[in-house]
Amino acid sequence: MRFIDEFRDPALARRLVAQIQREVAAHPAIRPVRLMEFCGGHTHAIFRFGLRQMLEGDVEMRSGPGCPVCVTAAQDLDHAMAMAEVPDVILATFGDMVRVPGSHGSLQEIRAGGADVRIVYSPLDAIGLAHDHPDREVVFLGVGFETTAPGIAAAIMQAEQEGIPNLSVLSLHKLTPPAMRAILDAGEIALDGIIGPGHVSAVIGSNAWQFLPQRYGMACAVAGFEPLDLLSAIAALVHAVAEGEPQVTNTYARSVRPEGNLVAQHMLGSVFDVGPAAWRGFGEIADSGLHIKPSLAHRDAAKRFPVHVERVNEPKGCRCGEVLRGVVNPEECALFRRVCTPRNPIGPCMVSAEGACAAYYQYAEVIDDRP
Amino acid sequence: MCLAIPTQVKAIDDHGVATVELGGVARQISLIMTPEAQVGDYVLVHTGYAIALMDPDEAQASLATFAELAKIQDALEREASTGDRFAGTPSSAASAGVER
């Protein structure tokens, strides 16, 4: 496939690995270089292509909070489930949300109990549902980062234009730079550089990460999802660390512009206001959430269907929060693999295909079996 | 969740809805965020919307940089006297592939 296959050339990948090893060997004081990949998609690509093992000893990778399903607070999930049980409501959601455990059960479980929960591929499908069911109320569960939120904004604008009254959104959308700042401000983990999320940056632009070198002296490389993308980002970060010259490098220029997608940004600004949001593992982070503007209150499911939600605690023993902050690896959690598995997930990091625990679980056996 | 896939625009209707092929299946996607996209262009698709227009020149520039790097790396390895871990033709290096 064009724009994918050519970025998987194994011979070139081998050379990039050698270059990284050579640069680290020339600067032994920086060894191992500790990098965080913010994005859960990167976590999976790094495992899938065996990059961790190739760079072992020279570069240590830490997974970050870049999994929207994982960082959705249990209380917000309870809110969505309560909404799905309102009479006449159809709750439309992306597929990865239905198995995530709230404080009592998941969307999948309440669907089995009779709630009308529909899995959709696109917010456009939710418009179709609202159109086809004029006697019902369609609530779209809006989960996702800057990559996903413009599509929700577009759907809300389309519903306005087409006069479709029965579509509203429970917006749990989150912004990524505030979470990155929260990790660095907390100082729980010493990092040398950040692999910036590729598809988030396609929307917000690589310039959105300039605060990392400017305010934190931290190098950042925005990366795509193929082996050459990730290795060139790692090479750029190792070089910046070796030279002591942190900067933002865009190694995904075929998709990411410095200024991002201005049309998408404008759509976000037309539909949402920025405000606080609750992140699993972090608590509330200021200015990290997207809330539907008061002028569009009739599209805001939280206002249209007020439901009572109890304060809840995270599952006992689950270290998802620390995993999301990069403080521990999944293997350091006592539940990992013993109690918490993809078939019986205790925390969301094991549920989502992008969760760090799911990645460690899925690929660990492959690694263990190696001669 | 931020998965996005590059795909080619096959047709565009009057409402800015494009026909593309995803995983062998024809799909309709919205070009509302990439109004500059033309038939034949590649766009990055996420949840039914094109979120970026792919830039073939930038893709080519990245690949050219990798090729240049590989040349430099090969030259460095020929100079290095320590073992021949990475020596050999590109095809033998390829067989030591990154995807296991």
Short mmCIF file of C-alpha atoms in Angstrom, two decimals:
data_model
loop_
_atom_site.label_atom_id
_atom_site.label_comp_id
_atom_site.label_asym_id
_atom_site.label_seq_id
_atom_site.Cartn_x
_atom_site.Cartn_y
_atom_site.Cartn_z
CA MET A 1 0.00 0.00 0.00
CA ARG A 2 1.37 3.40 -0.98
CA PHE A 3 2.76 5.56 1.88
CA ILE A 4 3.02 2.42 4.04
CA ASP A 5 5.05 -0.34 2.36
CA GLU A 6 7.99 1.86 1.43
CA PHE A 7 8.32 2.83 5.11
CA ARG A 8 8.82 -0.82 6.09
CA ASP A 9 12.04 -1.52 4.16
CA PRO A 10 13.92 -3.93 6.45
CA ALA A 11 17.37 -3.11 5.05
CA LEU A 12 16.92 0.60 5.74
CA ALA A 13 15.50 -0.17 9.18
CA ARG A 14 18.62 -2.20 10.02
CA ARG A 15 20.77 0.75 9.03
CA LEU A 16 18.77 3.14 11.20
CA VAL A 17 19.17 0.77 14.16
CA ALA A 18 22.94 0.68 13.52
CA GLN A 19 23.03 4.46 13.38
CA ILE A 20 21.21 4.75 16.72
CA GLN A 21 23.57 2.19 18.29
CA ARG A 22 26.60 4.02 16.91
CA GLU A 23 25.43 7.38 18.25
CA VAL A 24 24.77 5.96 21.73
CA ALA A 25 28.12 4.16 21.73
CA ALA A 26 29.85 7.46 20.94
CA HIS A 27 28.11 9.10 23.94
CA PRO A 28 28.09 6.41 26.66
CA ALA A 29 26.93 8.87 29.34
CA ILE A 30 23.46 9.06 27.78
CA ARG A 31 22.97 5.28 27.83
CA PRO A 32 20.21 4.15 28.05
CA VAL A 33 18.24 6.97 26.45
CA ARG A 34 14.77 6.86 27.99
CA LEU A 35 11.97 7.90 25.66
CA MET A 36 8.21 8.00 26.10
CA GLU A 37 5.95 7.17 23.21
CA PHE A 38 2.85 9.17 24.03
CA CYS A 39 0.57 7.34 21.64
CA GLY A 40 -0.89 3.86 22.22
CA GLY A 41 -0.73 3.22 18.47
CA HIS A 42 3.03 3.74 18.69
CA THR A 43 3.24 1.33 21.64
CA HIS A 44 1.71 -1.38 19.50
CA ALA A 45 3.81 -0.62 16.43
CA ILE A 46 7.01 -0.66 18.53
CA PHE A 47 6.12 -4.13 19.86
CA ARG A 48 4.83 -5.44 16.56
CA PHE A 49 8.01 -4.58 14.67
CA GLY A 50 10.28 -5.74 17.51
CA LEU A 51 11.91 -2.33 17.95
CA ARG A 52 12.29 -2.62 21.74
CA GLN A 53 14.43 -5.71 21.44
CA MET A 54 16.52 -4.25 18.62
CA LEU A 55 17.42 -1.22 20.71
CA GLU A 56 17.73 -3.01 24.06
CA GLY A 57 20.40 -1.53 26.30
CA ASP A 58 20.69 1.64 24.23
CA VAL A 59 17.13 2.97 24.23
CA GLU A 60 14.45 2.32 26.83
CA MET A 61 10.86 2.92 25.80
CA ARG A 62 8.07 3.95 28.19
CA SER A 63 4.43 3.93 27.20
CA GLY A 64 2.42 7.08 27.81
CA PRO A 65 -1.24 7.98 28.29
CA GLY A 66 -2.11 8.09 24.58
CA CYS A 67 -5.03 5.68 24.69
CA PRO A 68 -8.36 7.55 24.88
CA VAL A 69 -10.25 4.49 26.08
CA CYS A 70 -7.72 3.91 28.87
CA VAL A 71 -7.76 7.47 30.20
CA THR A 72 -11.55 7.69 30.31
CA ALA A 73 -12.39 7.98 34.01
CA ALA A 74 -14.56 5.20 35.47
CA GLN A 75 -17.02 7.85 36.61
CA ASP A 76 -17.40 9.20 33.06
CA LEU A 77 -18.02 5.67 31.85
CA ASP A 78 -20.68 5.24 34.54
CA HIS A 79 -22.20 8.47 33.24
CA ALA A 80 -22.39 6.99 29.71
CA MET A 81 -23.93 3.76 31.04
CA ALA A 82 -26.55 5.66 33.03
CA MET A 83 -27.40 7.56 29.86
CA ALA A 84 -27.77 4.34 27.85
CA GLU A 85 -30.45 3.27 30.31
CA VAL A 86 -32.57 6.38 29.79
CA PRO A 87 -35.79 5.27 27.99
CA ASP A 88 -35.74 5.86 24.21
CA VAL A 89 -32.00 6.54 24.12
CA ILE A 90 -29.77 4.78 21.57
CA LEU A 91 -26.17 5.05 22.76
CA ALA A 92 -23.80 5.05 19.78
CA THR A 93 -20.13 4.37 20.46
CA PHE A 94 -16.89 3.30 18.85
CA GLY A 95 -16.29 -0.42 19.34
CA ASP A 96 -13.32 -0.14 21.68
CA MET A 97 -15.45 1.43 24.44
CA VAL A 98 -17.97 -1.35 24.96
CA ARG A 99 -15.79 -3.73 26.99
CA VAL A 100 -14.18 -1.14 29.26
CA PRO A 101 -15.20 -1.77 32.87
CA GLY A 102 -16.87 1.08 34.73
CA SER A 103 -17.44 0.78 38.44
CA HIS A 104 -20.23 -1.76 37.90
CA GLY A 105 -20.11 -3.49 34.56
CA SER A 106 -19.45 -2.36 31.01
CA LEU A 107 -21.55 -1.08 28.10
CA GLN A 108 -21.45 -4.62 26.72
CA GLU A 109 -23.02 -5.96 29.89
CA ILE A 110 -25.80 -3.41 30.04
CA ARG A 111 -26.49 -4.06 26.37
CA ALA A 112 -26.96 -7.73 27.22
CA GLY A 113 -29.39 -6.47 29.88
CA GLY A 114 -31.49 -4.66 27.27
CA ALA A 115 -29.94 -1.20 26.84
CA ASP A 116 -29.73 -0.10 23.20
CA VAL A 117 -25.98 0.29 22.62
CA ARG A 118 -24.86 0.44 18.99
CA ILE A 119 -21.29 0.23 17.72
CA VAL A 120 -20.51 2.66 14.91
CA TYR A 121 -17.43 3.19 12.76
CA SER A 122 -17.94 6.91 12.22
CA PRO A 123 -19.87 9.83 13.74
CA LEU A 124 -21.55 9.92 10.31
CA ASP A 125 -23.19 6.60 11.21
CA ALA A 126 -24.67 8.25 14.31
CA ILE A 127 -26.27 10.90 12.09
CA GLY A 128 -27.72 8.06 10.02
CA LEU A 129 -29.11 6.40 13.16
CA ALA A 130 -30.74 9.66 14.28
CA HIS A 131 -32.22 10.15 10.82
CA ASP A 132 -33.57 6.60 10.67
CA HIS A 133 -35.02 6.69 14.21
CA PRO A 134 -36.79 10.06 14.53
CA ASP A 135 -38.76 8.79 17.55
CA ARG A 136 -35.58 7.94 19.50
CA GLU A 137 -32.76 10.01 20.99
CA VAL A 138 -29.30 9.12 19.71
CA VAL A 139 -26.49 9.90 22.15
CA PHE A 140 -23.00 9.60 20.72
CA LEU A 141 -20.30 8.72 23.25
CA GLY A 142 -17.59 11.16 22.24
CA VAL A 143 -14.28 9.63 23.25
CA GLY A 144 -10.97 10.47 21.64
CA PHE A 145 -8.17 13.00 21.28
CA GLU A 146 -7.65 15.81 18.78
CA THR A 147 -7.60 13.25 15.95
CA THR A 148 -11.18 12.15 16.62
CA ALA A 149 -12.88 15.25 18.03
CA PRO A 150 -13.05 17.19 14.70
CA GLY A 151 -15.19 14.40 13.22
CA ILE A 152 -17.61 14.73 16.13
CA ALA A 153 -17.62 18.51 15.64
CA ALA A 154 -18.39 17.95 11.94
CA ALA A 155 -21.27 15.61 12.80
CA ILE A 156 -22.77 18.15 15.22
CA MET A 157 -22.49 20.88 12.58
CA GLN A 158 -24.09 18.59 9.99
CA ALA A 159 -26.97 17.73 12.34
CA GLU A 160 -27.52 21.47 12.85
CA GLN A 161 -27.51 22.17 9.11
CA GLU A 162 -29.77 19.27 8.23
CA GLY A 163 -32.16 19.97 11.10
CA ILE A 164 -31.74 16.59 12.77
CA PRO A 165 -32.88 17.31 16.33
CA ASN A 166 -32.41 13.92 18.01
CA LEU A 167 -28.61 13.67 18.03
CA SER A 168 -26.51 14.76 21.00
CA VAL A 169 -23.00 14.01 22.21
CA LEU A 170 -21.56 13.12 25.62
CA SER A 171 -18.22 14.79 25.08
CA LEU A 172 -15.36 13.10 26.92
CA HIS A 173 -12.84 14.40 24.38
CA LYS A 174 -9.39 15.21 25.66
CA LEU A 175 -6.41 17.27 24.57
CA THR A 176 -2.97 15.67 24.59
CA PRO A 177 -0.47 18.48 25.32
CA PRO A 178 -1.92 19.15 28.83
CA ALA A 179 -1.44 15.47 29.74
CA MET A 180 2.17 15.58 28.53
CA ARG A 181 2.68 18.68 30.68
CA ALA A 182 1.09 16.92 33.69
CA ILE A 183 3.56 14.03 33.38
CA LEU A 184 6.56 16.35 33.18
CA ASP A 185 5.31 18.62 35.98
CA ALA A 186 4.76 15.63 38.29
CA GLY A 187 8.40 14.59 37.81
CA GLU A 188 7.65 10.96 38.72
CA ILE A 189 9.73 9.67 35.84
CA ALA A 190 12.95 10.98 34.29
CA LEU A 191 12.63 11.16 30.51
CA ASP A 192 15.11 12.19 27.82
CA GLY A 193 12.68 12.69 24.96
CA ILE A 194 9.14 12.26 23.68
CA ILE A 195 7.83 10.54 20.56
CA GLY A 196 4.97 12.85 19.59
CA PRO A 197 1.65 11.35 18.45
CA GLY A 198 1.42 11.28 14.65
CA HIS A 199 -2.27 11.53 13.93
CA VAL A 200 -3.01 13.94 16.78
CA SER A 201 -0.29 16.12 15.27
CA ALA A 202 -1.85 15.87 11.80
CA VAL A 203 -4.63 17.96 13.37
CA ILE A 204 -2.83 20.19 15.91
CA GLY A 205 0.49 20.49 14.03
CA SER A 206 4.04 19.65 15.06
CA ASN A 207 4.43 23.24 16.32
CA ALA A 208 1.98 22.41 19.12
CA TRP A 209 4.87 20.53 20.81
CA GLN A 210 7.30 23.48 20.84
CA PHE A 211 6.64 23.92 24.56
CA LEU A 212 8.56 20.69 25.20
CA PRO A 213 12.01 22.03 24.22
CA GLN A 214 11.16 25.61 25.17
CA ARG A 215 9.72 25.05 28.64
CA TYR A 216 11.08 21.65 29.63
CA GLY A 217 14.30 21.34 27.63
CA MET A 218 12.82 18.11 26.27
CA ALA A 219 13.34 16.82 22.72
CA CYS A 220 10.26 15.74 20.77
CA ALA A 221 10.00 13.87 17.48
CA VAL A 222 6.58 13.56 15.83
CA ALA A 223 6.42 10.12 14.24
CA GLY A 224 4.34 7.98 11.92
CA PHE A 225 3.49 4.35 12.60
CA GLU A 226 5.79 2.35 10.32
CA PRO A 227 9.21 1.02 11.39
CA LEU A 228 11.20 3.63 9.45
CA ASP A 229 9.01 6.41 10.86
CA LEU A 230 9.60 5.27 14.44
CA LEU A 231 13.29 4.51 14.01
CA SER A 232 13.99 7.87 12.37
CA ALA A 233 12.13 9.58 15.24
CA ILE A 234 14.19 7.62 17.79
CA ALA A 235 17.38 8.46 15.87
CA ALA A 236 16.46 12.17 15.90
CA LEU A 237 15.78 12.05 19.66
CA VAL A 238 19.01 10.19 20.44
CA HIS A 239 20.91 12.74 18.36
CA ALA A 240 19.24 15.66 20.17
CA VAL A 241 20.06 14.09 23.56
CA ALA A 242 23.67 13.35 22.53
CA GLU A 243 24.19 16.91 21.31
CA GLY A 244 22.28 18.47 24.21
CA GLU A 245 20.13 20.41 21.74
CA PRO A 246 16.46 19.62 22.36
CA GLN A 247 14.09 20.57 19.55
CA VAL A 248 10.91 19.43 17.81
CA THR A 249 11.58 17.22 14.79
CA ASN A 250 8.80 16.18 12.43
CA THR A 251 9.64 12.76 10.99
CA TYR A 252 6.08 12.32 9.64
CA ALA A 253 6.01 15.24 7.22
CA ARG A 254 3.99 13.33 4.63
CA SER A 255 0.97 13.62 6.99
CA VAL A 256 1.85 16.35 9.50
CA ARG A 257 2.28 20.06 8.73
CA PRO A 258 3.91 22.40 11.25
CA GLU A 259 0.61 24.27 11.64
CA GLY A 260 -1.59 21.14 11.44
CA ASN A 261 -5.02 21.02 9.81
CA LEU A 262 -6.46 24.53 10.18
CA VAL A 263 -9.93 23.53 8.93
CA ALA A 264 -10.17 20.82 11.61
CA GLN A 265 -8.91 23.22 14.28
CA HIS A 266 -11.52 25.78 13.24
CA MET A 267 -14.26 23.14 13.51
CA LEU A 268 -13.10 22.25 17.02
CA GLY A 269 -13.21 25.93 17.99
CA SER A 270 -16.73 26.33 16.56
CA VAL A 271 -18.26 23.50 18.57
CA PHE A 272 -16.19 23.10 21.74
CA ASP A 273 -14.86 25.20 24.60
CA VAL A 274 -11.72 24.08 26.42
CA GLY A 275 -12.19 23.18 30.08
CA PRO A 276 -11.10 20.74 32.78
CA ALA A 277 -11.34 16.97 32.25
CA ALA A 278 -10.91 13.93 34.49
CA TRP A 279 -8.20 11.50 33.31
CA ARG A 280 -7.92 8.00 34.70
CA GLY A 281 -4.63 7.83 36.55
CA PHE A 282 -4.17 11.60 36.68
CA GLY A 283 -7.31 13.07 38.21
CA GLU A 284 -8.52 16.39 36.86
CA ILE A 285 -6.23 18.20 34.41
CA ALA A 286 -7.01 21.87 33.73
CA ASP A 287 -7.76 22.92 30.13
CA SER A 288 -7.51 19.33 28.88
CA GLY A 289 -11.13 18.63 27.90
CA LEU A 290 -13.46 19.67 25.08
CA HIS A 291 -16.92 20.74 26.24
CA ILE A 292 -19.80 21.53 23.90
CA LYS A 293 -20.38 25.30 23.72
CA PRO A 294 -23.39 26.70 25.63
CA SER A 295 -24.82 27.94 22.30
CA LEU A 296 -25.05 24.26 21.26
CA ALA A 297 -26.40 23.05 24.63
CA HIS A 298 -29.17 21.12 22.82
CA ARG A 299 -26.38 18.89 21.37
CA ASP A 300 -24.86 18.31 24.81
CA ALA A 301 -26.12 14.98 26.13
CA ALA A 302 -24.87 15.78 29.63
CA LYS A 303 -27.26 18.76 29.72
CA ARG A 304 -30.14 17.09 27.89
CA PHE A 305 -30.22 13.91 29.95
CA PRO A 306 -29.05 14.77 33.45
CA VAL A 307 -28.39 11.52 35.29
CA HIS A 308 -27.02 10.94 38.75
CA VAL A 309 -23.58 9.37 38.92
CA GLU A 310 -21.89 8.27 42.15
CA ARG A 311 -18.25 9.04 42.85
CA VAL A 312 -16.30 5.85 42.27
CA ASN A 313 -12.94 4.33 43.06
CA GLU A 314 -10.64 2.56 40.61
CA PRO A 315 -10.52 -1.27 40.73
CA LYS A 316 -8.53 -2.52 43.72
CA GLY A 317 -4.91 -3.40 42.96
CA CYS A 318 -5.08 -2.13 39.37
CA ARG A 319 -2.03 0.02 38.51
CA CYS A 320 -3.44 1.32 35.24
CA GLY A 321 -2.99 4.89 36.48
CA GLU A 322 0.74 4.46 37.05
CA VAL A 323 1.08 2.66 33.71
CA LEU A 324 -0.63 5.60 31.98
CA ARG A 325 1.77 8.05 33.65
CA GLY A 326 4.76 5.97 32.54
CA VAL A 327 5.79 5.38 36.16
CA VAL A 328 5.63 1.57 36.00
CA ASN A 329 5.61 -0.98 33.22
CA PRO A 330 2.61 -3.36 33.09
CA GLU A 331 4.77 -6.26 34.33
CA GLU A 332 5.25 -4.42 37.63
CA CYS A 333 1.51 -4.74 38.39
CA ALA A 334 0.68 -7.75 40.59
CA LEU A 335 -2.56 -8.36 38.66
CA PHE A 336 -0.91 -8.40 35.22
CA ARG A 337 -1.26 -11.80 33.51
CA ARG A 338 -2.16 -13.51 36.83
CA VAL A 339 -5.62 -12.01 37.31
CA CYS A 340 -5.89 -9.39 34.59
CA THR A 341 -5.88 -10.77 31.04
CA PRO A 342 -7.53 -9.72 27.77
CA ARG A 343 -10.30 -12.26 28.48
CA ASN A 344 -10.81 -10.97 32.00
CA PRO A 345 -9.56 -7.38 32.03
CA ILE A 346 -9.53 -5.59 35.38
CA GLY A 347 -8.40 -2.21 34.07
CA PRO A 348 -8.85 -0.40 30.76
CA CYS A 349 -5.17 -0.66 29.76
CA MET A 350 -5.82 -4.39 29.22
CA VAL A 351 -9.09 -3.85 27.33
CA SER A 352 -8.18 -1.45 24.58
CA ALA A 353 -6.20 -2.71 21.62
CA GLU A 354 -4.03 0.36 22.21
CA GLY A 355 -3.55 -0.14 25.93
CA ALA A 356 -0.01 -0.71 27.17
CA CYS A 357 -1.04 -3.78 29.21
CA ALA A 358 -2.70 -5.37 26.17
CA ALA A 359 0.46 -4.75 24.12
CA TYR A 360 2.75 -6.23 26.78
CA TYR A 361 0.42 -9.22 27.14
CA GLN A 362 0.00 -9.86 23.43
CA TYR A 363 3.67 -9.62 22.51
CA ALA A 364 5.36 -10.94 25.67
CA GLU A 365 4.85 -14.58 24.68
CA VAL A 366 6.48 -13.97 21.33
CA ILE A 367 9.45 -12.41 23.10
CA ASP A 368 9.72 -15.20 25.72
CA ASP A 369 9.71 -17.88 23.02
CA ARG A 370 12.65 -16.42 21.21
CA PRO A 371 15.77 -18.64 21.34
CA MET B 1 -8.20 4.92 18.54
CA CYS B 2 -6.12 7.43 16.59
CA LEU B 3 -5.60 4.86 13.85
CA ALA B 4 -5.71 6.54 10.43
CA ILE B 5 -5.08 5.01 7.03
CA PRO B 6 -3.72 6.56 3.83
CA THR B 7 -5.98 5.87 0.88
CA GLN B 8 -6.55 7.23 -2.62
CA VAL B 9 -9.55 9.38 -3.54
CA LYS B 10 -11.32 7.62 -6.43
CA ALA B 11 -14.26 10.01 -6.91
CA ILE B 12 -15.79 13.10 -5.29
CA ASP B 13 -19.50 13.99 -5.40
CA ASP B 14 -21.12 17.44 -5.19
CA HIS B 15 -21.31 17.31 -1.37
CA GLY B 16 -17.59 16.76 -0.77
CA VAL B 17 -18.13 13.06 -0.15
CA ALA B 18 -15.34 10.93 -1.57
CA THR B 19 -15.30 7.30 -2.60
CA VAL B 20 -12.20 5.47 -1.39
CA GLU B 21 -11.16 1.88 -0.97
CA LEU B 22 -10.44 0.69 2.56
CA GLY B 23 -9.40 -2.90 3.11
CA GLY B 24 -10.71 -3.86 -0.32
CA VAL B 25 -14.14 -2.35 0.34
CA ALA B 26 -15.44 0.83 -1.31
CA ARG B 27 -16.41 3.41 1.32
CA GLN B 28 -17.75 6.94 1.40
CA ILE B 29 -15.72 9.41 3.45
CA SER B 30 -16.09 13.13 4.13
CA LEU B 31 -13.56 15.60 2.71
CA ILE B 32 -14.89 18.46 4.83
CA MET B 33 -11.51 18.86 6.59
CA THR B 34 -9.43 18.53 3.40
CA PRO B 35 -11.38 20.58 0.85
CA GLU B 36 -8.27 20.88 -1.35
CA ALA B 37 -8.21 17.09 -2.04
CA GLN B 38 -8.63 16.08 -5.70
CA VAL B 39 -9.40 12.76 -7.35
CA GLY B 40 -6.14 10.77 -7.38
CA ASP B 41 -4.77 12.36 -4.20
CA TYR B 42 -4.05 10.30 -1.10
CA VAL B 43 -5.73 11.31 2.14
CA LEU B 44 -5.36 10.07 5.71
CA VAL B 45 -8.72 8.65 6.82
CA HIS B 46 -9.89 8.51 10.44
CA THR B 47 -13.46 7.52 11.49
CA GLY B 48 -14.93 8.40 8.10
CA TYR B 49 -13.21 11.76 7.68
CA ALA B 50 -10.06 12.68 5.78
CA ILE B 51 -7.96 14.48 8.39
CA ALA B 52 -4.91 15.23 6.21
CA LEU B 53 -3.87 15.36 2.59
CA MET B 54 -0.79 13.15 2.11
CA ASP B 55 2.20 14.99 0.66
CA PRO B 56 4.01 12.76 -1.89
CA ASP B 57 7.00 15.15 -2.06
CA GLU B 58 7.53 14.91 1.70
CA ALA B 59 7.23 11.12 1.54
CA GLN B 60 9.86 11.06 -1.21
CA ALA B 61 12.10 13.43 0.76
CA SER B 62 11.96 11.13 3.83
CA LEU B 63 12.81 8.08 1.72
CA ALA B 64 15.69 9.94 0.06
CA THR B 65 17.03 10.87 3.51
CA PHE B 66 16.87 7.22 4.59
CA ALA B 67 18.72 6.13 1.44
CA GLU B 68 21.40 8.76 2.03
CA LEU B 69 21.72 7.66 5.66
CA ALA B 70 22.09 4.05 4.57
CA LYS B 71 24.96 5.03 2.26
CA ILE B 72 26.75 6.88 5.05
CA GLN B 73 26.14 3.99 7.42
CA ASP B 74 27.56 1.50 4.91
CA ALA B 75 30.65 3.62 4.46
CA LEU B 76 31.12 3.85 8.23
CA GLU B 77 30.77 0.10 8.56
CA ARG B 78 33.33 -0.58 5.87
CA GLU B 79 35.74 1.65 7.79
CA ALA B 80 35.05 0.01 11.10
CA SER B 81 37.47 -2.82 11.77
CA THR B 82 35.38 -4.40 14.50
CA GLY B 83 33.63 -7.43 13.05
CA ASP B 84 31.21 -7.52 10.16
CA ARG B 85 27.84 -7.60 11.92
CA PHE B 86 26.15 -5.43 9.35
CA ALA B 87 28.36 -6.16 6.35
CA GLY B 88 26.92 -7.75 3.24
CA THR B 89 24.72 -6.90 0.33
CA PRO B 90 21.47 -5.02 0.83
CA SER B 91 19.60 -8.24 0.08
CA SER B 92 21.31 -10.15 2.88
CA ALA B 93 20.60 -7.24 5.19
CA ALA B 94 17.00 -7.37 4.04
CA SER B 95 16.73 -11.03 4.95
CA ALA B 96 17.73 -10.09 8.51
CA GLY B 97 14.48 -8.12 8.38
CA VAL B 98 12.95 -5.90 10.96
CA GLU B 99 9.64 -7.76 10.86
CA ARG B 100 10.03 -11.11 12.55
#
